Structures are given as structure tokens and as C-alpha cells.
Coordinates of C-alpha atoms in Angstrom, one line a residue:
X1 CA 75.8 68.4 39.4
X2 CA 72.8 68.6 41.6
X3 CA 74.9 70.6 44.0
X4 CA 75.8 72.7 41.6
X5 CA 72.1 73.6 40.1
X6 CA 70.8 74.1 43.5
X7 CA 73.8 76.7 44.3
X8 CA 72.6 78.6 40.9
X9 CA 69.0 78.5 41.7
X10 CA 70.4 80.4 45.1
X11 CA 72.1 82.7 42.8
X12 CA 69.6 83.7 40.5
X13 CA 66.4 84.1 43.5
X14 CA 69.6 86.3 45.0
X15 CA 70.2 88.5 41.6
X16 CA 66.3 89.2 41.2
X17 CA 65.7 89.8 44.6
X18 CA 68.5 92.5 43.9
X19 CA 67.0 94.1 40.8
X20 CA 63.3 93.8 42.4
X21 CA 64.3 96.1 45.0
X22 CA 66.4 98.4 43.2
X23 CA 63.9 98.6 40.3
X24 CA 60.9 99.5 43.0
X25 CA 63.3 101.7 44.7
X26 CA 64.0 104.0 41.9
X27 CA 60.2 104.0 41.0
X28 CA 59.7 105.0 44.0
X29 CA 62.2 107.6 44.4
X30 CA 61.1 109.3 41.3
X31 CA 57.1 109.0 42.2
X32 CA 58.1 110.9 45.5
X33 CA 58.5 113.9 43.4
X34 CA 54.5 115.1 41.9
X35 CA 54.3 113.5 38.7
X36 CA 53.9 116.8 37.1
X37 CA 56.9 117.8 38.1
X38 CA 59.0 115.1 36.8
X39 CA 61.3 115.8 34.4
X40 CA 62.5 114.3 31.4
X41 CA 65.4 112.3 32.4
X42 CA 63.7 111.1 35.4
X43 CA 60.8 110.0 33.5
X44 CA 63.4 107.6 31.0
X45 CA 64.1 106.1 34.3
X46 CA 61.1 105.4 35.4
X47 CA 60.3 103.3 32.2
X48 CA 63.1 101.8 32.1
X49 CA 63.1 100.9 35.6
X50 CA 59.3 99.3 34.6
X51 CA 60.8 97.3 31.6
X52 CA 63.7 96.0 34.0
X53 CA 60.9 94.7 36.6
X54 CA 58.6 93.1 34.2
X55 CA 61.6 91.2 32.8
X56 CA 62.8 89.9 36.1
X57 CA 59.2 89.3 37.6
X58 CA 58.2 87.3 34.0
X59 CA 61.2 85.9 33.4
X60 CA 61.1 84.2 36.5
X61 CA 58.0 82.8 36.4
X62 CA 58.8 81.6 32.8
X63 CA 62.0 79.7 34.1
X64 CA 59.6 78.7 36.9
X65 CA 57.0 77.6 34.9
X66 CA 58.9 75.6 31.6
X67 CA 62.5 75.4 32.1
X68 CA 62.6 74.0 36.0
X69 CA 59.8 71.3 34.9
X70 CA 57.7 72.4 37.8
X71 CA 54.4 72.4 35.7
X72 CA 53.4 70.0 32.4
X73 CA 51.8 72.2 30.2
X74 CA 51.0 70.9 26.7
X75 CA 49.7 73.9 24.8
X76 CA 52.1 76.0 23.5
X77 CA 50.2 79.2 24.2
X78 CA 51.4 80.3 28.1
X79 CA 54.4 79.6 26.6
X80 CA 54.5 82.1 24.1
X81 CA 52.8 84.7 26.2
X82 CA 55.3 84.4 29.4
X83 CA 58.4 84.5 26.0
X84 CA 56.2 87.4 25.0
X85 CA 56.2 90.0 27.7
X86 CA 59.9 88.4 28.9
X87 CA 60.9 90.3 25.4
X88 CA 58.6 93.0 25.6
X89 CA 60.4 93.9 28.7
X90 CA 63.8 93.1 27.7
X91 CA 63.4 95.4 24.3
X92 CA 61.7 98.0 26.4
X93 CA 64.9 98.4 28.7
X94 CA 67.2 98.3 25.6
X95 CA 65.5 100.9 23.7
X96 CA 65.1 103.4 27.3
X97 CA 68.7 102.9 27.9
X98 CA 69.6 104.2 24.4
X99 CA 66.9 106.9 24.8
X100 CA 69.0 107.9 28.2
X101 CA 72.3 107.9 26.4
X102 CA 70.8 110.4 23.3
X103 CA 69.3 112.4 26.0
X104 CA 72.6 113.0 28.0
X105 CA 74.7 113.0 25.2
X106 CA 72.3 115.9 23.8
X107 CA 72.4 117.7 26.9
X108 CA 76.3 118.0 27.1
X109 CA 76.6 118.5 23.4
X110 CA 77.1 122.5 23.1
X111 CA 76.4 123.0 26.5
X112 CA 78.7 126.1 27.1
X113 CA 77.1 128.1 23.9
X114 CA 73.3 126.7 24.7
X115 CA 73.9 127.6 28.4
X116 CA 70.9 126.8 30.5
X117 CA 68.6 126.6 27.2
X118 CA 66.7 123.4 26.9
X119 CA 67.3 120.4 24.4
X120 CA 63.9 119.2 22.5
X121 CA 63.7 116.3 24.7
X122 CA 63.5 118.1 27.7
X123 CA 60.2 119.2 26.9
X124 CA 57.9 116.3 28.8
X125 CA 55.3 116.0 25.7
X126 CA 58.6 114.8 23.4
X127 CA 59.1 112.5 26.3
X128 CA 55.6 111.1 26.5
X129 CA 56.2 110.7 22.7
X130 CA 59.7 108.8 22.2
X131 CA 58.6 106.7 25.7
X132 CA 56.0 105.8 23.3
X133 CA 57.9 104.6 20.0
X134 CA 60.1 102.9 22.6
X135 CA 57.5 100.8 23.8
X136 CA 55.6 99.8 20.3
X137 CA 58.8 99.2 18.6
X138 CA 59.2 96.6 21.7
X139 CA 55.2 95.3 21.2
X140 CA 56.0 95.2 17.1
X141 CA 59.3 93.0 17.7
X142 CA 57.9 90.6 20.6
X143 CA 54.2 90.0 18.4
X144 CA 56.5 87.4 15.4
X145 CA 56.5 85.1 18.8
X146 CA 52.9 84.0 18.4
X147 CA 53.9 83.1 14.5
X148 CA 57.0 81.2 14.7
X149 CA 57.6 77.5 14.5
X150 CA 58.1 75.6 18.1
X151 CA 57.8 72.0 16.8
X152 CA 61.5 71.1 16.6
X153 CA 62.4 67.6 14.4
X154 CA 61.6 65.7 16.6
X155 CA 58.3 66.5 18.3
X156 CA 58.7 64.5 21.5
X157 CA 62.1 66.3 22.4
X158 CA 59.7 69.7 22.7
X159 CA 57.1 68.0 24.2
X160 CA 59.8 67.5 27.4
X161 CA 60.1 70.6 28.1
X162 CA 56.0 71.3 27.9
X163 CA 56.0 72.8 24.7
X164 CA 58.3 75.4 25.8
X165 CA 62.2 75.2 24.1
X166 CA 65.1 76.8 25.9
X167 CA 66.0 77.7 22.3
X168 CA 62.5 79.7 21.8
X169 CA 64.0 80.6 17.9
X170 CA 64.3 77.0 17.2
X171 CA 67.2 77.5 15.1
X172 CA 69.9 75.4 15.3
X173 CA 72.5 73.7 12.8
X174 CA 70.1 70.7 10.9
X175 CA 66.6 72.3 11.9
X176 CA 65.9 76.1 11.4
X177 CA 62.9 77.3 9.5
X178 CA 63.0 80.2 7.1
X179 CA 60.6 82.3 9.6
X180 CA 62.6 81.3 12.2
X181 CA 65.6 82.3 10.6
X182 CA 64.7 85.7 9.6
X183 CA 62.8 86.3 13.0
X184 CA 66.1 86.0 14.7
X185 CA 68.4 87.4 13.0
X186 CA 66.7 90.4 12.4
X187 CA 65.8 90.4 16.3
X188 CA 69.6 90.1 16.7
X189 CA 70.1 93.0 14.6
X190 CA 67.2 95.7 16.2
X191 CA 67.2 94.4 19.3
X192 CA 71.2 93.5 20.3
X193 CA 73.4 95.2 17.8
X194 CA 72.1 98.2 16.5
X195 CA 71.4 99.7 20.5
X196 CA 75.0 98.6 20.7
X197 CA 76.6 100.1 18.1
X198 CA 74.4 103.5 19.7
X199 CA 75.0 103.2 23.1
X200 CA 79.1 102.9 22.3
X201 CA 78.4 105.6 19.7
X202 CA 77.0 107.8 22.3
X203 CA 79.6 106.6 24.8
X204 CA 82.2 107.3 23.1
X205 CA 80.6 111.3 22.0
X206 CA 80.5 112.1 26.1
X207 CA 83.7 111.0 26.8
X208 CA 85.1 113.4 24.1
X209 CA 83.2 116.1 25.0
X210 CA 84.6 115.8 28.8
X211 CA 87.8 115.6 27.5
X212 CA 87.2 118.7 25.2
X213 CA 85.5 120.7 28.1
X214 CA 88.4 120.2 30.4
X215 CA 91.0 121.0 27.6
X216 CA 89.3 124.8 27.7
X217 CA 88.6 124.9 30.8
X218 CA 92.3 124.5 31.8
X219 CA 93.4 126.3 28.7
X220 CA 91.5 129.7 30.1
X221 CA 93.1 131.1 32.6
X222 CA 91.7 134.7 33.0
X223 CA 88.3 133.8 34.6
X224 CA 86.1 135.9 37.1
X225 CA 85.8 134.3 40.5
X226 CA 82.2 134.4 40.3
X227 CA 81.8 132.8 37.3
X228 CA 84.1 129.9 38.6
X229 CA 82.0 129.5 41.8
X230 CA 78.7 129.4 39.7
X231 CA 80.3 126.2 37.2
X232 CA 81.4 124.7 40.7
X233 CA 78.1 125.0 42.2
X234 CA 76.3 123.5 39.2
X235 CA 79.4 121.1 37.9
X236 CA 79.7 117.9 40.8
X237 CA 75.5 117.4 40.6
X238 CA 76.1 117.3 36.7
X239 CA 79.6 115.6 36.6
X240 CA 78.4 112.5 38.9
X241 CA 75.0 112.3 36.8
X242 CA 77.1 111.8 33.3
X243 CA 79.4 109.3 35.5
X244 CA 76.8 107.2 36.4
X245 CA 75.2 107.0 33.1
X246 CA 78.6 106.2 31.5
X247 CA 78.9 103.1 33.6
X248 CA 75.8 101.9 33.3
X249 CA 76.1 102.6 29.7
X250 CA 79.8 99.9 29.7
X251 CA 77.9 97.8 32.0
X252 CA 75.1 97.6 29.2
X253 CA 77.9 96.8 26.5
X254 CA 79.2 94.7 28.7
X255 CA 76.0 91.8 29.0
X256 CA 75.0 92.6 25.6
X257 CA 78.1 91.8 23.6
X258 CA 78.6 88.5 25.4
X259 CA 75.1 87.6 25.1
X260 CA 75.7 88.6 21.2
X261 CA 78.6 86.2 21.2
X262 CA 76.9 83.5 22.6
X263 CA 73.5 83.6 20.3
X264 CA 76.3 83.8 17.3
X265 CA 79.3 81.4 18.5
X266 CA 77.1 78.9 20.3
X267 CA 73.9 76.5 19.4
X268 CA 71.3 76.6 22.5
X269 CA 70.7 72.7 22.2
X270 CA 74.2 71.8 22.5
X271 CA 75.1 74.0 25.2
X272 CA 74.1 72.5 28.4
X273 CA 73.6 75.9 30.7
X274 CA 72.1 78.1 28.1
X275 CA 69.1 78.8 30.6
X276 CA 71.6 80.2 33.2
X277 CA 73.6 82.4 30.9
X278 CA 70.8 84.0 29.3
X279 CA 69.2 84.6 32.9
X280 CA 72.6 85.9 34.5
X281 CA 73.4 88.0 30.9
X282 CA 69.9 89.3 30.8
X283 CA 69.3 90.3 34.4
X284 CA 73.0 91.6 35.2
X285 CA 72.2 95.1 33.6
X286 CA 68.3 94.9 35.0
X287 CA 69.5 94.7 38.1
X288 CA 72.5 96.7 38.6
X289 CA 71.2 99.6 36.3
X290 CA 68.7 101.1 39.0
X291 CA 71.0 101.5 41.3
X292 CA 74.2 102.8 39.4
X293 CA 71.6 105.4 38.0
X294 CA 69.7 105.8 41.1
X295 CA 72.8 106.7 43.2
X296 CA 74.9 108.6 40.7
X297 CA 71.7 111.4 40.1
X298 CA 70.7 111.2 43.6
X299 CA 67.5 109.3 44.3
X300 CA 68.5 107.0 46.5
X301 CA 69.7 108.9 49.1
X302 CA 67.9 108.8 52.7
X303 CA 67.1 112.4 52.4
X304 CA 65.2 112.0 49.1
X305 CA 63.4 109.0 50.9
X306 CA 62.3 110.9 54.3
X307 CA 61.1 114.0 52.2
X308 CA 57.0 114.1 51.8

């Protein structure tokens, strides 16, 4: 068993060190470019990329800190601020990745009769704005943390972990207080299931209007060559950008629904690695995200890197 702990711990310092580079990378990539300049799409990146690093960098020193038993800490108040901005950042990413999905569902929607005519979010002070909601929605769903019960039924049992429960909801089958309740399962609903039920709503929209795009594009057959030459010219650039936020979007619907089944199916205190699954569920999409996004528009190639 010890064997077996130690070859996760190598695992997860593996996974972070993943998502920490690809996160900084794609900051990186899209700072290169003068701020002023950046443009809306870009900019949903870079928050979400800054949500994704301040839940790997916090959520690791949270595990660190409680979970591993590396530190006693009696007071329950580092332990509600660490939970605090480990759900601040994991909210922030879920809300920006359902921002990205509107926004490029938006932008193929009518594309052929809007032509080259922008979308409301393109303009960068609607950007600044929704950024914005994104990130107090997160601060006004992560603030019930420093309100909710910790003591368990059995005091001593929290007081092993230093006042910090893998469970942080404290709601299991004989002990689960009625603000305990309601925080979860309404953090369930805002925070897990409603993005889903968007992001695969939005999914689901692109994919359609592909498939409707190339039904008239194969249907009309008396075209100019010049026209065809301009769609080619613009279409790969495009057609690669919707790709990669399609898979990013099934990789998102991916984590969350397990980690949906698991907060529903399973009771944290009677499952003995609910601290690894919600790590490897959690961090999956922070980590892979940057760089399915970052390759599929572009940013992390070497010429975007060597350019000053």
C-alpha cells in the first residue's frame, strides 16, 4: 500500500508539473502579443489559463498542507482559505470554458450571412465585462466555505486530519447539516451540472453547424475560383481552432461527469482514495486544456515563441 501511495504522489507532482508549464506557456504566448492588441478569444484564455494555475499551485499546497499530514494545524481557518481559492480557481476555469464554448459557438453561428462582421463578444470591453461576472460568480460560490459546518460527529476524527476533512461539505449518510446540505448541492448544480449541460449544449450546436456548412458547401457546385481560394485561405486557421476547442470541450465533459458521479454515487468517508480521484478528476482538464487550446489556435508554436 505504501508502494502504491508513493507511485501516486509521483503521479500527481508529474500531472501538475504538466499543467504548470502548459498553463505559463499559454500566458505567455498570448502576453507576447501587446496587450492591447489581444483579442477576445485570446483573452478567455488567458483567464482561464490563470484559474487552471491557481487551482494546481493551491491545490497542491492544500493536499500538502492537510491531507498528506505534513503540518498539525488546529485552527480551521488556513484550511478554509487554501479550500477557498482551490474553488475560486476551479469555478473560475469552469465558467471561462463555457464562456469559450458561447464565444465559438457564436462566431460560427451565421457565419456565411454575417461574413467578416463581428459578434458582441468580440468587442474587448464585453470581454473585460463577462471575464468579470465569471470571476464574482466564482468569489460568490467559494465565500459559503467560511460559514459551513467542519466539526463532523465525532470531533476527534476531524481533529486527525488538522481540522481540515477530505469531505470539506461534511455530508455524508448519518451526519449532514442543513447548511451543509444546501451548500452542496446547490454547488453541485451551478458549479458541475449546469456548465455541463452548456458546454454539451454548445457542443452539440458546432457540430451541427459543421455538418450543415459542409452539406452546402458540397451541395453548390457553380463557385468562382477566387471565392474558393479566399474560404481555403481563411478555412484550415479556423477549422483547427473549432477542433481544438471541441476536444477540449469532451475532455471537459469528460472529468466533470465522472467527478459528478462520484460526489452523487459515492460517500467521501467511506471511500478510501477520494483525495486522489478528486486531484486526478480536477487537474486532468487543468492540465491538458492549455495545451489542446494552445496548439489547436497556434500559440505554441516555436515561431510564435522566437517573435519579439
Amino acid at each position: 500500500m505504501s508502494g502504491f501511495s508513493v507511485n501516486l504522489l509521483g503521479l500527481r507532482i508529474f500531472i501538475s508539473c504538466i499543467g504548470l508549464v502548459g498553463n505559463v506557456f499559454l500566458i505567455l504566448s498570448i502576453l507576447k502579443t501587446k496587450f492591447s492588441r489581444v483579442k477576445s478569444f485570446e483573452f478567455f484564455l488567458l483567464g482561464l489559463a490563470t484559474a487552471n494555475l491557481d487551482e494546481i499551485v493551491i491545490m497542491n499546497i492544500y493536499d500538502t498542507v492537510f491531507l498528506e499530514d505534513y503540518f498539525i494545524i488546529t485552527s480551521t481557518w488556513p484550511c478554509r482559505i487554501l479550500k477557498f481559492l482551490t474553488m475560486f480557481g476551479e469555478i473560475s476555469s469552469i465558467l471561462f470554458t463555457v464562456l469559450i464554448s458561447i464565444y465559438r459557438y457564436q462566431k460560427l453561428r451565421d457565419a456565411s450571412t454575417r461574413v467578416s462582421l463581428p459578434i458582441c463578444l468580440d468587442s474587448i470591453r464585453t470581454a473585460w465585462l463577462v471575464s468579470g461576472v465569471c470571476v464574482v460568480l466564482s468569489l460568490l460560490l467559494s465565500v459559503p466555505i467560511f460559514v459551513i459546518n467542519l466539526q463532523g460527529p465525532a470531533d476527534n476524527v476531524t481533529r486527525d486530519k488538522g481540522s481540515c476533512p477530505p469531505d470539506f461539505f461534511q455530508c455524508g449518510k448519518h451526519f449532514c447539516p442543513l447548511i451543509n446540505r444546501v451548500y452542496k448541492y446547490l454547488f453541485i448544480m451551478m458549479c458541475y451540472l449546469l456548465p455541463l449541460i452548456i458546454v454539451t449544449g454548445a457542443g452539440c450546436l458546432i457540430i451541427r453547424v459543421l455538418l450543415s456548412q459542409r452539406k452546402r458547401v458540397t451541395s453548390v457546385t457553380s463557385v468562382s475560383m477566387s471565392s474558393q481560394t479566399r474560404k481555403k485561405s481563411k478555412g484550415p486557421g479556423r477549422q483547427r481552432s473549432v477542433i481544438a476547442v471541441l476536444a477540449a470541450m469532451g475532455l471537459f465533459q469528460v472529468d466533470w461527469t465522472l467527478y459528478l458521479i462520484f460526489q452523487l454515487a459515492f460517500i467521501p468517508t467511506d471511500f478510501p482514495f477520494w483525495e486522489e480521484m478528486e486531484f486526478f478528476i480536477s487537474t486532468s482538464y487543468t492540465s491538458i486544456s492549455p495545451y489542446v487550446y494552445g496548439i489547436g489556435n497556434n500559440l505554441f508554436s516555436l515561431k510564435n515563441f522566437m517573435r519579439k
